[in-house]
Tab-separated table of C-alpha atoms in Angstrom:
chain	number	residue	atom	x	y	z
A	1	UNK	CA	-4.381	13.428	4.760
A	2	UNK	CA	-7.125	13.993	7.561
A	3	UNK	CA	-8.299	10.634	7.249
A	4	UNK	CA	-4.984	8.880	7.825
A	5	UNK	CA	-4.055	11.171	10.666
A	6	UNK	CA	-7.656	9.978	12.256
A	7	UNK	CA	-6.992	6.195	11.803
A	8	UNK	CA	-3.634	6.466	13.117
A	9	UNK	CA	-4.792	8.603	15.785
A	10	UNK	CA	-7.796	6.503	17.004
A	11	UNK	CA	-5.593	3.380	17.404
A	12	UNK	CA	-4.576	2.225	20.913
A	13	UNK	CA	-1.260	3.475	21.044
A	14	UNK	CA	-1.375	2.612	25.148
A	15	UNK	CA	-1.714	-1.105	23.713
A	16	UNK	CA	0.941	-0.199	20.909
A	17	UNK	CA	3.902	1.156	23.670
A	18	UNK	CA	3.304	-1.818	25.675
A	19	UNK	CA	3.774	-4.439	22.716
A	20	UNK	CA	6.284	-2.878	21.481
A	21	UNK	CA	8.379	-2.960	25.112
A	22	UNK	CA	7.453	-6.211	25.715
A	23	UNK	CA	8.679	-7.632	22.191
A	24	UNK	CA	10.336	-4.956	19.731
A	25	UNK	CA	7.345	-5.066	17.103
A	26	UNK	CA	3.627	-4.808	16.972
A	27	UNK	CA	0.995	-5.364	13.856
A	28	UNK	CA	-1.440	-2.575	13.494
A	29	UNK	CA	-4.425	-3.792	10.958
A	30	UNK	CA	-6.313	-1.689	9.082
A	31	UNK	CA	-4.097	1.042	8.272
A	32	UNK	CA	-4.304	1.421	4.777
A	33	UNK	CA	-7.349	1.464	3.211
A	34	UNK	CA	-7.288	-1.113	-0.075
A	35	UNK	CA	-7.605	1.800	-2.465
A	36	UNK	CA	-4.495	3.318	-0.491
A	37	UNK	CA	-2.558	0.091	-1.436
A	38	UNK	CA	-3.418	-0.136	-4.533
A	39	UNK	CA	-2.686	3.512	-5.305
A	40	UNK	CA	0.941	3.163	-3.860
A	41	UNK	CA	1.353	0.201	-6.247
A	42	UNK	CA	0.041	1.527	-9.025
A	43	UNK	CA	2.529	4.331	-8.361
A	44	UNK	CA	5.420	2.686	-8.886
A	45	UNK	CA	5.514	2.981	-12.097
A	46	UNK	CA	6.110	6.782	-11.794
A	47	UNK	CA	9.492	6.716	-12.300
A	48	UNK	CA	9.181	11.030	-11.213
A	49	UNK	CA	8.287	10.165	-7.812
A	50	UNK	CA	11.667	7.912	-6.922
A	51	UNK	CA	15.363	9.214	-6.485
A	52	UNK	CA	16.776	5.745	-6.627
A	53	UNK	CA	16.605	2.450	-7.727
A	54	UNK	CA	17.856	-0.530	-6.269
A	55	UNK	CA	18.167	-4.271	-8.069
A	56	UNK	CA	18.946	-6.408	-5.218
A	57	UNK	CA	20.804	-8.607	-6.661
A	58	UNK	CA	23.664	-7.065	-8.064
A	59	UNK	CA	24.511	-5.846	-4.067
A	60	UNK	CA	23.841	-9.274	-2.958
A	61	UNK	CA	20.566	-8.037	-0.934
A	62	UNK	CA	18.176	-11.118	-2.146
A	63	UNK	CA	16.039	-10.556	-4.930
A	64	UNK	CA	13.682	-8.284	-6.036
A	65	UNK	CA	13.740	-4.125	-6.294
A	66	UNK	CA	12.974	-1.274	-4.346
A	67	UNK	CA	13.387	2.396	-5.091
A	68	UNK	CA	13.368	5.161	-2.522
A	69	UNK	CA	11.252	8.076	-2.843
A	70	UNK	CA	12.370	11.635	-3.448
A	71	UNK	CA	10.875	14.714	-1.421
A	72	UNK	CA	8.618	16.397	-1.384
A	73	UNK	CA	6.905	13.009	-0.130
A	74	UNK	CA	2.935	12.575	-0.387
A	75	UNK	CA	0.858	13.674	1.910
A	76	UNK	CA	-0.419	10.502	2.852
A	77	UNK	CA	3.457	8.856	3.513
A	78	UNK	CA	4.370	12.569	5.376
A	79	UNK	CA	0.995	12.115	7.319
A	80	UNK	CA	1.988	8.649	8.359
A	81	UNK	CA	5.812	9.432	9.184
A	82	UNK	CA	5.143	12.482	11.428
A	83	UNK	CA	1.996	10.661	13.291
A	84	UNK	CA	3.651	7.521	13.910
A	85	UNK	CA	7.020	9.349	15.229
A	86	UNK	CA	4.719	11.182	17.682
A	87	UNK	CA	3.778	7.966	19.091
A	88	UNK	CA	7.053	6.786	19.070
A	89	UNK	CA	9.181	8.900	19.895
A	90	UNK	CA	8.815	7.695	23.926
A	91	UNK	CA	9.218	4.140	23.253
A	92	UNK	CA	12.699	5.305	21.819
A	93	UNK	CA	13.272	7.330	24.733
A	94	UNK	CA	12.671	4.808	27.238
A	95	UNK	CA	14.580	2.362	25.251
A	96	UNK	CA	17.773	4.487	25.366
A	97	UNK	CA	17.440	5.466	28.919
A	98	UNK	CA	17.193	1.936	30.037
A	99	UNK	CA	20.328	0.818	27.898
A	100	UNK	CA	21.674	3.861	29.510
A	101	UNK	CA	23.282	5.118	26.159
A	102	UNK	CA	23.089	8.801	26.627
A	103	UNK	CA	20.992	9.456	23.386
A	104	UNK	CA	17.528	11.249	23.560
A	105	UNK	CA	15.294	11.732	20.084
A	106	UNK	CA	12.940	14.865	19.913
A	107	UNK	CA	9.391	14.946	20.196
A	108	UNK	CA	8.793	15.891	16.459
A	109	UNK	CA	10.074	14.106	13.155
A	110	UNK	CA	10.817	17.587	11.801
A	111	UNK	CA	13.212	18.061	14.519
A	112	UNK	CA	14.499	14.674	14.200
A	113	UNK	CA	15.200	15.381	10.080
A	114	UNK	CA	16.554	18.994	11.667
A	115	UNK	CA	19.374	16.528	12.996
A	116	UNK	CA	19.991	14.254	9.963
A	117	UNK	CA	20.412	17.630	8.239
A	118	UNK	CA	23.009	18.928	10.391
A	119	UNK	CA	24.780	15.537	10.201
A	120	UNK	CA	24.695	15.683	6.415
A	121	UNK	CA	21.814	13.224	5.925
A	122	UNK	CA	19.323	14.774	3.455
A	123	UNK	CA	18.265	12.312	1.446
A	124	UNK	CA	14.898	9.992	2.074
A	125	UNK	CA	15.011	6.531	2.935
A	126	UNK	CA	10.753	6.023	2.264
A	127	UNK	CA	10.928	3.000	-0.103
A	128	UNK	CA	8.515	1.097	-1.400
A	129	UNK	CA	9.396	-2.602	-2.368
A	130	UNK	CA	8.849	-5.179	-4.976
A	131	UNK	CA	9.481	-9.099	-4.747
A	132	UNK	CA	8.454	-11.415	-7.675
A	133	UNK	CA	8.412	-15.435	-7.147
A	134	UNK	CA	11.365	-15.796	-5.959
A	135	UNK	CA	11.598	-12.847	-4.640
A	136	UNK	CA	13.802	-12.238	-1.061
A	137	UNK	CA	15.343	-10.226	1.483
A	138	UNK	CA	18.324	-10.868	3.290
A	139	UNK	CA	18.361	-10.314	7.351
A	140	UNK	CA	19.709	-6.725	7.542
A	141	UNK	CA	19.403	-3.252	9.661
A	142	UNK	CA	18.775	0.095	8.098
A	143	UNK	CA	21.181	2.665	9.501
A	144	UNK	CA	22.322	4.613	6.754
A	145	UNK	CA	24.229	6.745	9.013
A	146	UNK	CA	25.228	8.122	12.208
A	147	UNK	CA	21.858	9.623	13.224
A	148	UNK	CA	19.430	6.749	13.623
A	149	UNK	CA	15.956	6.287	14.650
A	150	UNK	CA	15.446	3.050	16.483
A	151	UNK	CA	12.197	2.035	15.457
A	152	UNK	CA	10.628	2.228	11.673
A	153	UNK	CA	7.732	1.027	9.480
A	154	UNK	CA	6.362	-1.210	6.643
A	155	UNK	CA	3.059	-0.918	5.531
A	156	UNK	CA	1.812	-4.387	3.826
A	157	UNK	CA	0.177	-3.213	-0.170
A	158	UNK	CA	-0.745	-6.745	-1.110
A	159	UNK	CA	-3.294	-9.686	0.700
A	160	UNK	CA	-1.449	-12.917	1.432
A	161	UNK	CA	-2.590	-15.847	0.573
A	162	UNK	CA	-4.360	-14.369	-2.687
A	163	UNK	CA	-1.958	-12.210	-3.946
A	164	UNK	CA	1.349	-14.031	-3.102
A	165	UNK	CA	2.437	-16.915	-1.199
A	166	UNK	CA	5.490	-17.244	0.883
A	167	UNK	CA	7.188	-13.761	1.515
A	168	UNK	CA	7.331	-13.541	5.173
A	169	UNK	CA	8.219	-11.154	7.121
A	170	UNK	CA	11.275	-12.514	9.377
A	171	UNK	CA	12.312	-10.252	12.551
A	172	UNK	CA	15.962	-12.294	14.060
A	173	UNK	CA	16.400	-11.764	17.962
A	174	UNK	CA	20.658	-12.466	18.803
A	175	UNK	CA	20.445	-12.682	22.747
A	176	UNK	CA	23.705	-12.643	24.247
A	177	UNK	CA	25.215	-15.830	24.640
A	178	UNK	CA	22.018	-17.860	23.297
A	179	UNK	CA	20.752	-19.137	19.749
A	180	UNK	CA	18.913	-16.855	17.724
A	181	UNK	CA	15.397	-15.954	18.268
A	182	UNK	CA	12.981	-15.802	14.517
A	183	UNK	CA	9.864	-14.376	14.452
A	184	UNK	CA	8.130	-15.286	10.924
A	185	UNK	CA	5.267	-12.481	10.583
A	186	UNK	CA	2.503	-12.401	7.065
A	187	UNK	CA	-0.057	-8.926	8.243
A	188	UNK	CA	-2.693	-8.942	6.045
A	189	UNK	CA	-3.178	-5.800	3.383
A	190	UNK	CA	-3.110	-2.728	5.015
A	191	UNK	CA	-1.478	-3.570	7.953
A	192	UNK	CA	1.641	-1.365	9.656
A	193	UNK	CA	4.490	-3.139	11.617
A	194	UNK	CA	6.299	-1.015	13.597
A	195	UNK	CA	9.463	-2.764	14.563
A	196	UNK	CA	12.966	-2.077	15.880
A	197	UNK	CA	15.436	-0.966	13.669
A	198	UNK	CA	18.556	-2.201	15.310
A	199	UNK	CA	18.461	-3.435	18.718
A	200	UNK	CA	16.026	-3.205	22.182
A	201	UNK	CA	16.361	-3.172	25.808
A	202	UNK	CA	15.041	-6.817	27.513
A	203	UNK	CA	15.086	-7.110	31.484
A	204	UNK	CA	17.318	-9.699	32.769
A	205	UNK	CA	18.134	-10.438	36.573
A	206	UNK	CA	20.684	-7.923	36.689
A	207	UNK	CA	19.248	-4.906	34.593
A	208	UNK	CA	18.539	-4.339	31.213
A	209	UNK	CA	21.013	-5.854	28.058
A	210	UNK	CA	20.984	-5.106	24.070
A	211	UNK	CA	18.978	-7.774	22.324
A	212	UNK	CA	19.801	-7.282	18.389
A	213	UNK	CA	17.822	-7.471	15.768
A	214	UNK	CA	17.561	-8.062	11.699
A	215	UNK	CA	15.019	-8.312	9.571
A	216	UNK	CA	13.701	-9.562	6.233
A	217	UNK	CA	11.437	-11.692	3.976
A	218	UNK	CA	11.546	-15.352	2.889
A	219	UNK	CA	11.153	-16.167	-0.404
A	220	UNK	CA	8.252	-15.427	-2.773
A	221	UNK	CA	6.665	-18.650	-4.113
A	222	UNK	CA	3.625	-17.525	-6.310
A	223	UNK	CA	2.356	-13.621	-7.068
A	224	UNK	CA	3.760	-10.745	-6.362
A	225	UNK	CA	4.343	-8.441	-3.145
A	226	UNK	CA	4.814	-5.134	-2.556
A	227	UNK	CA	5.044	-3.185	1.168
A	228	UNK	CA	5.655	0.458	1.780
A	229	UNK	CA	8.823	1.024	4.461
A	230	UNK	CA	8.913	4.458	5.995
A	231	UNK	CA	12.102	5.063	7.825
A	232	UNK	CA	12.618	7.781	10.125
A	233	UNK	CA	15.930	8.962	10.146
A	234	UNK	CA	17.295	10.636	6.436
A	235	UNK	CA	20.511	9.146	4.634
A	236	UNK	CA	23.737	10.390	3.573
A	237	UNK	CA	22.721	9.074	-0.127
């Protein structure tokens, strides 16, 4: 657990903020170390570990599975969802007072899940994900209820290019009144993109507007990929 708290700590989170103002998202390599990836694959088999499993396509999600984690978490996925939020936590702030929405998060995740709980939402929404070839995701937001967290996770478990082909990472962009906006991301193994969950504040000529945003993956065309997505904010179920 120390180790993870010291690479997330050591990064340039000054560097971080401002990517993530100027664009909703930011790659962070190096994360993960490989035996850390493989370890979080490996566990997925360990059907104790997981309160849920979803097959995506009987909801019409894409295709692949994903199953959500049940607490108590690790230590390594706690380690990395309190240090991150830390971080975080100000970009949200800013966002919200910018948008002028009235909302304000609290410095600490524990506080943050202190809110979910009072709201009803007790159940994790850490989930680890599977695609096979073929394998896809389609362009969606992760709410799962009416506390939210604007900004979340994924940690990547597999190398691109040698494990798997295809299976982008696609981040949408609706700006009002214009086409839509795709950003088409592949991070390398152990890499963390922290990205917005919903929307984000961009400057225009007459203040700040809502820019919306979706995410997902393309299709899998050879291998097989898995990625790690830790998601602040509890869920009703």
């Amino acid at each position: 657990m120390s180790n993870i708290i010291k690479r997330l700590e050591t990064q340039d989170w000054k560097d971080i903020t401002a990517t993530l103002h100027d664009r909703g998202f930011c790659v962070v390599d190096q994360v993960l170390t490989e035996e850390e990836c493989n370890q979080l694959i490996r566990n997925y088999a360990s059907p104790d570990l997981y309160r849920k499993t979803i097959v995506m396509e009987r909801y019409r999600f894409g295709s692949g599975e994903y199953k959500y984690f049940k607490y108590p978490l690790s230590t390594l996925i706690t380690a990395i969802r309190q240090t991150v939020y830390t971080h975080i936590a100000p970009v949200a702030n800013k966002w919200m007072d910018v948008l002028q929405t009235g909302k304000t998060f609290p410095d600490t995740h524990e506080e943050l899940l202190q809110q979910c709980q009072t709201a009803g939402q007790d159940k994790p929404t850490v989930l680890i994900l599977k695609y096979g070839v073929g394998g896809f995701n389609t362009l969606h937001q992760d709410l799962y209820g009416d506390i939210y967290f604007p900004l979340q996770i994924v940690l990547f478990l597999n190398e691109p290019g040698e494990d798997y082909t295809g299976g982008e990472f696609v981040l949408t962009e609706q700006i009002p009144r214009a086409q839509s906006k795709a950003n088409v991301l592949q991070p390398r193994k152990g890499s963390m993109l922290i990205f917005t969950t919903n929307f984000r504040p961009v400057k225009g000529s007459k203040g700040y507007y809502r820019v919306n945003m979706k995410h997902g993956v393309s299709p899998v065309h050879n291998g097989n990929r898995h990625t790690l997505g830790i998601i602040f904010h509890d869920a009703l179920s």
